XYZ file of C-alpha atoms in Angstrom:
558
model
C 0.000 0.000 0.000
C 1.712 3.153 -1.193
C 1.182 6.868 -0.661
C 2.395 10.404 0.061
C 1.252 11.346 3.551
C 1.129 15.122 3.041
C -0.748 14.699 -0.232
C -3.182 12.328 1.417
C -3.787 15.021 4.016
C -4.414 17.579 1.283
C -6.828 15.310 -0.549
C -9.056 14.842 2.482
C -9.188 18.247 4.206
C -12.653 17.994 5.716
C -14.505 14.690 5.671
C -11.758 12.321 6.674
C -12.469 8.681 7.528
C -11.290 7.086 10.768
C -7.575 6.254 10.883
C -7.629 2.514 10.438
C -4.494 1.184 8.760
C -6.693 0.125 5.828
C -7.858 3.742 5.429
C -4.326 5.060 5.652
C -3.110 2.567 3.064
C -6.056 3.345 0.789
C -5.465 7.071 0.999
C -1.819 6.585 0.133
C -2.464 4.149 -2.707
C -2.585 6.991 -5.214
C 1.097 7.730 -4.831
C 4.280 5.806 -5.474
C 6.800 6.042 -2.605
C 10.226 5.104 -1.364
C 10.573 5.604 2.398
C 8.707 2.918 4.396
C 6.038 3.650 6.964
C 5.178 0.657 9.117
C 1.622 0.465 10.439
C 0.813 -2.170 13.028
C -2.913 -2.696 13.458
C -4.730 -5.671 14.966
C -8.495 -6.188 15.128
C -9.829 -5.663 18.623
C -6.918 -3.487 19.759
C -7.862 0.149 20.458
C -4.519 1.531 19.269
C -2.366 1.255 16.174
C 1.285 2.245 15.780
C 2.893 4.249 12.983
C 6.682 4.045 12.632
C 8.961 5.782 10.131
C 12.328 7.515 9.746
C 12.760 11.181 8.887
C 16.035 13.118 8.879
C 17.792 10.224 10.551
C 15.336 10.147 13.444
C 12.987 7.285 14.209
C 9.393 8.366 14.730
C 7.048 6.049 16.598
C 3.443 7.109 17.172
C 0.627 5.382 19.043
C -2.806 6.495 17.827
C -6.440 5.468 18.315
C -7.785 3.110 15.660
C -10.862 5.283 15.129
C -9.023 8.622 15.062
C -9.791 10.776 11.970
C -6.985 10.573 9.452
C -6.572 14.336 9.245
C -5.969 14.658 12.969
C -3.313 11.965 12.877
C -1.523 13.498 9.884
C -1.620 16.925 11.521
C -0.035 15.417 14.608
C 2.708 13.808 12.515
C 3.384 17.099 10.710
C 3.427 19.097 13.966
C 5.718 16.631 15.724
C 8.124 16.592 12.801
C 8.182 20.397 12.547
C 9.050 20.684 16.246
C 11.855 18.173 15.796
C 13.260 20.186 12.901
C 13.199 23.464 14.889
C 14.882 21.757 17.826
C 17.560 20.246 15.567
C 18.295 23.652 13.974
C 18.618 25.326 17.399
C 20.985 22.609 18.571
C 23.225 23.036 15.534
C 23.185 26.827 15.872
C 24.185 26.629 19.546
C 27.136 24.453 18.519
C 28.184 26.962 15.882
C 27.251 24.572 13.066
C 25.559 25.578 9.854
C 22.013 24.150 9.753
C 21.576 21.985 6.663
C 18.525 21.471 4.538
C 16.158 19.187 6.430
C 13.238 17.408 4.874
C 9.703 17.998 6.043
C 7.049 15.298 5.855
C 5.612 16.839 2.688
C 9.001 16.677 0.973
C 9.387 12.914 1.390
C 7.574 10.136 -0.410
C 6.543 7.190 1.761
C 5.288 3.678 1.148
C 2.850 2.407 3.764
C 3.093 -1.227 4.878
C 0.303 -2.688 6.968
C 1.372 -5.461 9.374
C 4.460 -6.533 7.420
C 6.532 -9.479 8.718
C 8.593 -7.984 11.536
C 11.244 -9.294 13.899
C 10.154 -8.478 17.446
C 13.303 -10.098 18.848
C 16.616 -10.467 17.040
C 19.817 -11.196 18.971
C 23.108 -12.981 18.435
C 24.751 -14.975 21.252
C 27.623 -13.334 23.104
C 30.112 -16.176 22.715
C 31.111 -17.498 19.272
C 33.362 -20.545 18.838
C 34.720 -21.973 15.611
C 33.095 -25.288 14.784
C 30.059 -24.582 16.977
C 26.636 -23.480 15.683
C 25.643 -19.834 16.062
C 21.899 -19.814 16.687
C 20.289 -16.350 16.712
C 17.344 -15.696 18.984
C 14.560 -14.631 16.628
C 10.874 -13.960 17.120
C 8.716 -12.770 14.240
C 5.278 -11.167 14.072
C 3.088 -11.497 10.958
C 5.709 -13.816 9.485
C 7.269 -17.258 9.536
C 10.860 -18.014 10.494
C 10.881 -20.939 8.067
C 10.126 -18.536 5.178
C 12.578 -15.846 6.301
C 15.907 -15.237 4.587
C 19.336 -15.115 6.204
C 22.744 -13.941 5.045
C 25.852 -14.328 7.218
C 28.972 -12.219 6.813
C 32.360 -12.219 8.455
C 34.270 -9.040 9.065
C 37.237 -8.468 6.799
C 40.530 -8.327 8.734
C 41.104 -4.678 7.772
C 37.840 -3.625 9.473
C 38.077 -4.814 13.057
C 36.713 -1.803 14.917
C 33.562 0.355 14.706
C 35.706 3.252 13.424
C 36.350 1.225 10.269
C 32.684 1.627 9.297
C 31.701 -2.083 9.394
C 28.290 -1.173 8.002
C 29.796 -0.921 4.520
C 29.414 -4.039 2.373
C 33.098 -3.806 1.436
C 33.957 -4.478 5.069
C 32.223 -7.851 5.065
C 32.406 -11.124 3.160
C 29.395 -13.390 2.886
C 29.981 -16.794 4.484
C 26.532 -18.384 4.821
C 22.859 -18.256 3.940
C 21.164 -20.518 6.511
C 19.390 -19.658 9.736
C 22.188 -21.309 11.754
C 25.821 -20.668 10.885
C 28.861 -22.686 11.953
C 32.012 -20.517 11.905
C 35.190 -22.086 10.561
C 38.756 -21.692 11.761
C 39.179 -19.056 9.047
C 36.645 -16.907 10.917
C 38.659 -16.816 14.176
C 39.308 -13.226 15.177
C 36.476 -11.871 13.025
C 33.085 -10.612 14.084
C 29.978 -11.937 12.361
C 27.027 -10.075 10.900
C 23.612 -11.541 10.188
C 21.253 -9.836 7.765
C 17.835 -11.374 8.305
C 14.707 -10.589 6.322
C 11.370 -11.580 7.878
C 8.958 -13.179 5.437
C 5.677 -14.970 5.151
C 5.360 -16.610 1.788
C 6.106 -13.877 -0.743
C 5.529 -11.037 1.732
C 8.698 -9.456 3.102
C 9.396 -7.061 5.942
C 12.331 -4.781 6.607
C 15.698 -6.525 6.868
C 17.568 -6.277 10.135
C 21.343 -6.381 10.560
C 22.851 -7.946 13.683
C 26.568 -7.601 14.431
C 28.196 -9.835 17.027
C 29.608 -8.164 20.126
C 32.688 -10.367 20.133
C 34.843 -12.045 17.511
C 34.883 -15.768 16.801
C 37.238 -17.632 19.141
C 38.928 -20.992 18.735
C 36.838 -23.959 19.888
C 38.086 -26.649 22.293
C 38.853 -29.161 19.552
C 37.553 -32.696 20.045
C 34.600 -32.989 22.457
C 33.285 -36.042 24.271
C 30.212 -36.178 22.050
C 31.920 -35.917 18.650
C 32.309 -39.670 18.212
C 28.708 -40.213 19.314
C 27.497 -37.959 16.519
C 28.782 -40.491 14.011
C 25.834 -42.698 15.079
C 23.279 -39.880 14.850
C 24.287 -38.012 11.688
C 20.814 -38.586 10.263
C 17.388 -38.370 11.861
C 15.873 -41.673 12.909
C 13.765 -43.060 10.079
C 10.075 -43.544 10.852
C 8.779 -45.497 12.730
C 11.892 -45.164 14.938
C 12.002 -42.397 17.560
C 15.321 -41.036 18.863
C 15.223 -40.025 22.534
C 17.708 -38.025 24.616
C 17.729 -37.570 28.392
C 20.324 -35.176 29.788
C 21.029 -33.228 32.970
C 22.823 -30.211 31.483
C 24.017 -28.682 34.821
C 22.217 -25.478 35.712
C 24.272 -22.300 35.652
C 23.082 -21.420 39.151
C 24.922 -24.528 40.382
C 27.973 -24.317 38.114
C 28.797 -20.756 39.186
C 28.798 -21.194 42.964
C 32.006 -20.969 44.985
C 31.357 -24.535 46.132
C 31.297 -25.730 42.524
C 34.491 -23.914 41.578
C 36.537 -24.894 44.620
C 35.074 -28.179 45.896
C 32.877 -29.942 43.343
C 34.742 -29.120 40.110
C 38.160 -27.677 41.076
C 39.725 -29.528 38.130
C 37.606 -27.615 35.588
C 39.009 -24.394 34.120
C 36.852 -21.487 35.389
C 36.034 -20.245 31.882
C 34.739 -23.715 30.965
C 32.139 -23.338 33.728
C 30.892 -20.052 32.278
C 27.384 -20.248 30.855
C 28.199 -18.795 27.417
C 30.994 -21.321 26.896
C 28.941 -24.305 28.054
C 25.949 -23.268 25.979
C 28.059 -23.466 22.832
C 28.896 -27.076 23.669
C 25.368 -28.020 24.732
C 23.783 -26.644 21.560
C 26.286 -28.430 19.330
C 25.844 -31.674 21.259
C 22.046 -31.620 21.150
C 21.897 -30.542 17.502
C 24.225 -33.387 16.526
C 21.985 -36.051 18.056
C 19.151 -35.224 15.594
C 16.710 -36.377 18.271
C 12.933 -36.538 18.078
C 12.362 -36.188 21.841
C 14.751 -34.450 24.244
C 14.207 -34.435 28.018
C 16.497 -32.034 29.871
C 16.996 -31.472 33.580
C 18.585 -28.514 35.433
C 17.560 -26.029 32.748
C 17.873 -22.409 33.837
C 14.765 -20.383 33.036
C 16.738 -17.892 30.955
C 18.680 -20.638 29.197
C 15.422 -22.192 27.993
C 13.936 -18.954 26.660
C 17.066 -17.195 25.386
C 19.289 -20.042 24.209
C 17.927 -23.571 23.952
C 14.442 -22.797 22.673
C 15.640 -20.564 19.784
C 18.486 -22.943 18.938
C 16.458 -26.149 18.906
C 13.613 -24.388 17.089
C 16.075 -23.822 14.254
C 16.704 -27.571 14.181
C 12.999 -28.408 14.006
C 12.087 -28.923 17.670
C 9.427 -27.253 19.811
C 9.722 -27.233 23.584
C 7.848 -26.839 26.857
C 9.319 -25.803 30.199
C 8.434 -26.548 33.817
C 10.046 -24.290 36.402
C 10.642 -25.767 39.833
C 8.770 -23.967 42.583
C 11.042 -21.599 44.522
C 13.887 -22.334 42.085
C 15.455 -20.729 39.017
C 15.827 -23.977 37.077
C 13.548 -26.730 35.936
C 12.662 -29.327 33.315
C 12.409 -28.971 29.539
C 10.938 -31.370 27.001
C 11.506 -30.825 23.283
C 9.919 -32.741 20.410
C 10.354 -32.763 16.630
C 7.377 -30.892 15.231
C 7.410 -32.812 11.934
C 6.715 -36.032 13.863
C 4.823 -34.933 16.973
C 2.360 -32.321 18.112
C 1.693 -31.157 21.661
C -1.731 -32.295 22.838
C -1.629 -31.421 26.547
C 0.583 -31.011 29.622
C -0.035 -32.442 33.094
C 2.880 -31.204 35.207
C 2.862 -31.488 38.995
C 5.002 -30.695 42.016
C 5.300 -34.073 43.735
C 5.211 -32.871 47.344
C 2.245 -30.580 46.728
C -0.058 -33.164 45.110
C 0.818 -35.713 47.780
C -1.369 -33.719 50.186
C -3.812 -32.054 47.778
C -4.794 -34.899 45.427
C -6.902 -37.756 46.874
C -5.199 -40.017 44.336
C -2.251 -40.205 46.744
C -4.152 -40.480 50.022
C -3.017 -44.048 50.695
C 0.657 -43.176 50.252
C 0.230 -40.031 52.348
C -1.321 -42.064 55.151
C 1.574 -44.532 55.102
C 4.282 -41.880 55.492
C 2.318 -39.742 57.957
C 3.481 -42.059 60.732
C 6.915 -40.448 60.433
C 6.544 -36.683 60.693
C 10.214 -35.999 59.935
C 10.132 -37.941 56.654
C 6.793 -36.468 55.657
C 8.010 -32.910 56.215
C 11.179 -33.562 54.231
C 9.152 -34.855 51.284
C 6.737 -31.907 51.418
C 9.572 -29.343 51.531
C 11.046 -30.536 48.255
C 10.227 -28.592 45.082
C 10.756 -31.703 42.938
C 8.532 -31.668 39.868
C 7.272 -34.096 37.267
C 6.810 -32.799 33.727
C 4.207 -34.789 31.795
C 3.711 -34.090 28.092
C 1.124 -35.821 25.905
C 2.255 -35.944 22.282
C 0.292 -36.899 19.202
C 1.939 -38.793 16.353
C 1.622 -36.673 13.187
C 2.177 -39.679 10.925
C -0.103 -42.145 12.701
C -2.690 -39.693 13.998
C -4.439 -42.338 16.119
C -1.300 -42.803 18.226
C -0.268 -40.897 21.352
C 2.816 -40.933 23.583
C 3.176 -39.956 27.242
C 6.569 -38.348 27.901
C 7.523 -37.954 31.576
C 10.577 -35.998 32.693
C 11.840 -35.574 36.257
C 14.829 -34.784 38.479
C 14.473 -36.442 41.875
C 15.918 -35.506 45.267
C 19.702 -35.304 45.089
C 20.973 -36.332 48.540
C 22.990 -39.608 48.641
C 21.083 -40.629 51.775
C 17.683 -39.655 50.361
C 16.609 -43.037 49.031
C 13.452 -43.014 51.184
C 12.444 -39.580 49.871
C 13.012 -40.662 46.271
C 10.870 -43.775 46.807
C 7.963 -41.617 47.948
C 8.532 -39.194 45.077
C 8.532 -41.896 42.416
C 5.478 -43.488 44.056
C 3.584 -40.215 43.575
C 4.919 -39.872 40.014
C 3.802 -43.366 38.969
C 0.285 -42.909 40.346
C -0.046 -39.592 38.540
C 1.220 -41.041 35.260
C -1.170 -43.974 35.493
C -4.055 -41.551 36.074
C -3.049 -39.359 33.090
C -2.872 -42.365 30.798
C -6.234 -43.723 31.963
C -8.061 -40.401 31.635
C -6.325 -38.638 28.733
C -4.714 -41.258 26.511
C -5.841 -44.816 27.300
C -3.360 -47.367 26.013
C -0.680 -44.793 25.163
C 2.876 -45.971 25.911
C 4.933 -44.298 28.629
C 8.401 -42.859 28.117
C 9.876 -41.981 31.542
C 13.146 -40.007 31.424
C 15.222 -38.165 33.941
C 17.923 -37.841 36.528
C 16.572 -40.196 39.183
C 19.641 -39.815 41.433
C 19.393 -43.557 42.046
C 21.863 -46.376 41.342
C 20.775 -49.681 39.796
C 20.897 -51.358 43.248
C 18.411 -48.858 44.698
C 14.841 -49.470 45.749
C 13.688 -46.997 43.124
C 15.282 -48.959 40.286
C 13.777 -52.126 41.708
C 10.297 -50.566 41.841
C 10.472 -49.362 38.243
C 12.120 -52.351 36.594
C 11.327 -55.376 38.774
C 8.405 -55.090 41.141
C 7.297 -54.082 44.648
C 9.780 -52.663 47.149
C 9.349 -54.559 50.441
C 9.137 -52.799 53.780
C 12.523 -54.257 54.771
C 14.371 -52.576 51.900
C 17.371 -50.608 53.254
C 16.377 -47.472 51.330
C 13.483 -46.915 53.722
C 16.100 -46.211 56.421
C 18.622 -44.479 54.175
C 18.613 -41.210 56.154
C 18.714 -42.767 59.619
C 16.227 -44.252 62.102
C 14.531 -40.908 62.835
C 13.271 -40.759 59.229
C 12.753 -44.471 58.723
C 9.508 -45.636 57.154
C 8.752 -49.310 56.675
C 6.130 -50.054 54.071
C 5.659 -51.952 50.847
C 5.512 -49.806 47.733
C 4.021 -51.077 44.480
C 3.841 -49.702 40.958
C 0.644 -49.427 38.874
C 2.737 -50.420 35.833
C 4.220 -53.698 34.741
C 8.037 -53.663 35.036
C 9.632 -51.006 32.875
C 12.839 -51.447 30.893
C 15.886 -49.214 31.130
C 16.380 -48.575 27.411
C 20.084 -47.752 27.774
C 20.725 -50.555 30.262
C 22.880 -49.895 33.316
C 25.992 -47.963 32.233
C 28.955 -47.885 34.595
C 28.219 -44.202 35.099
C 26.148 -41.337 33.751
C 27.581 -38.880 36.300
C 31.357 -38.515 36.707
C 32.810 -35.925 39.084
C 35.960 -35.807 41.140
C 34.566 -37.576 44.175
C 31.879 -39.799 42.662
C 30.820 -41.699 39.603
C 27.731 -43.802 39.088
C 24.632 -44.460 36.994
C 21.892 -41.984 38.007
C 20.063 -41.293 34.731
C 17.643 -43.509 32.842
C 15.204 -43.718 29.944
C 12.468 -46.142 30.996
C 10.059 -47.638 28.479
C 7.217 -50.154 28.540
C 8.639 -53.209 26.738
C 5.163 -54.300 25.693
C 4.717 -51.000 23.798
C 8.212 -50.048 22.583
C 11.487 -51.792 21.923
C 15.071 -50.606 21.677
C 16.516 -50.430 18.176
C 19.836 -48.743 18.995
C 21.676 -47.382 22.028
C 24.224 -44.697 21.182
C 27.482 -45.662 22.953
C 28.543 -43.406 25.798
C 31.951 -41.703 25.635
C 34.728 -44.102 26.585
C 36.557 -43.762 29.881
C 39.554 -42.111 28.273
C 37.360 -39.414 26.754
C 35.514 -38.816 30.034
C 38.718 -38.514 32.071
C 40.786 -36.584 29.500
C 40.558 -33.538 31.797
C 40.240 -35.635 34.998
C 36.445 -35.549 35.336
C 33.272 -33.740 34.257
C 32.474 -30.976 33.423
C 35.529 -30.042 31.378
C 36.738 -28.036 28.399
C 35.328 -30.777 26.188
C 32.106 -31.604 28.064
C 29.522 -29.066 29.331
C 27.939 -30.991 32.218
C 28.800 -33.341 35.062
C 26.292 -35.799 33.535
C 26.412 -37.705 30.243
C 23.477 -37.696 27.845
C 21.599 -40.933 27.276
C 20.618 -41.428 23.638
C 18.679 -44.300 22.073
C 16.450 -45.143 19.131
C 13.117 -46.747 19.991
C 10.539 -48.532 17.892
C 6.808 -48.680 18.450
C 5.631 -52.256 18.746
C 2.557 -53.156 16.661
């Protein structure tokens, strides 16, 4: 929709229609223009916005949808005239010669109603050669999949803002995809992304993003590089590739305890969030997974880093923040294979007292006040996501993700927590998706000889099990605990360890499946011991977490 604003004002001096963006565009249709005016107008909203540049200044106006066009144009003209007078006075006070400034009537504008527009566009702070650079992008009235991207690296002669890096001659194009992987030849150079929002054939204004820092050298070989050889391609239908991974929350990695006691062997910069995020994004992208369950995900990491990055690789995600915490659980799924049907997340301690479904278990532990209070104080959550199969639309999948109580002597607490989780999952399946298979992932903080592993994979935990007294006689609780499910199968078996730190190593993480509903097609080998201990323990320069991701390919059974 094109037009000359001052001429439109002259054409309709008296009986002017209300200022809807359609009216403005129609009035301006008579004229062919050059400078863009962006009008944002949504049905039901009382206001619309008008944005344009004049004399190097950005004008942004918020006006009523039903305001007469003449009043709005008069306001634009008046505001611009005041800006020009102010600019002339400023130059005169500085002893400068005022130049010729354009008035609104001297400039030809093209009016664009609700064009595709980036509402968020940011590059990450840290750039490493060999690691994907995933911009954070959000678009309104457009589609990221339709948008266009051009990546440039800064020429060596133009390494500072004074060298006018906005000139095309200062940059060399190096890519044209949404995600760019810098090479070693890019080390020492900043990157620029020119992104154009689009929806089909409609285009919005391009936006240029220049990285704050230059590309730095990557760490070389990482613990997951050899694993990627098994996952170079997506799993072919009907196989489903699943990842479960505790990625180590930044709020835990950056404590003094972590730096001096838990991970003193790890270089401080390798514990920094920006550095670790580079490794995590490359690792996850290289698995080409269909379902990814993550634990210890910082709230900001989900929204600002992982969600934009994995979206670029075809995955959508949902997040569950722990109560009273800054980290939580995230479940991602490949949108070409699955769609989100519903979520049924709970805080385990809260529903133990509020949901009658757990009244029997609550009654059993109420005999020990100390144990009951410890369970209720925990903010441990269970994330439950119901997915629909896009290929077989009659098929659903229940994906559960959790991170249970961490303390080595907390086996009794974890038994109660998993008892609540299993009852809730059984209820969700019965009421929302009868017959749907269960995929239960997470950091269970439990070894294969624990009561929890026995409950999930073998059968009832007897009242004499030592885990009931794991935290001492004052919190002991003797009872039999049963599961509403037939024995589950640990899809990745019982590795020697999934957590390897200076003072401990053991298997704490699992992907549980129902063997009557799914079977294991492939387990991606874990890094070998030499790779894990190359820098003594985890995390390290070559591995972003103290845990190791579990990765397997599963098949639906007929």
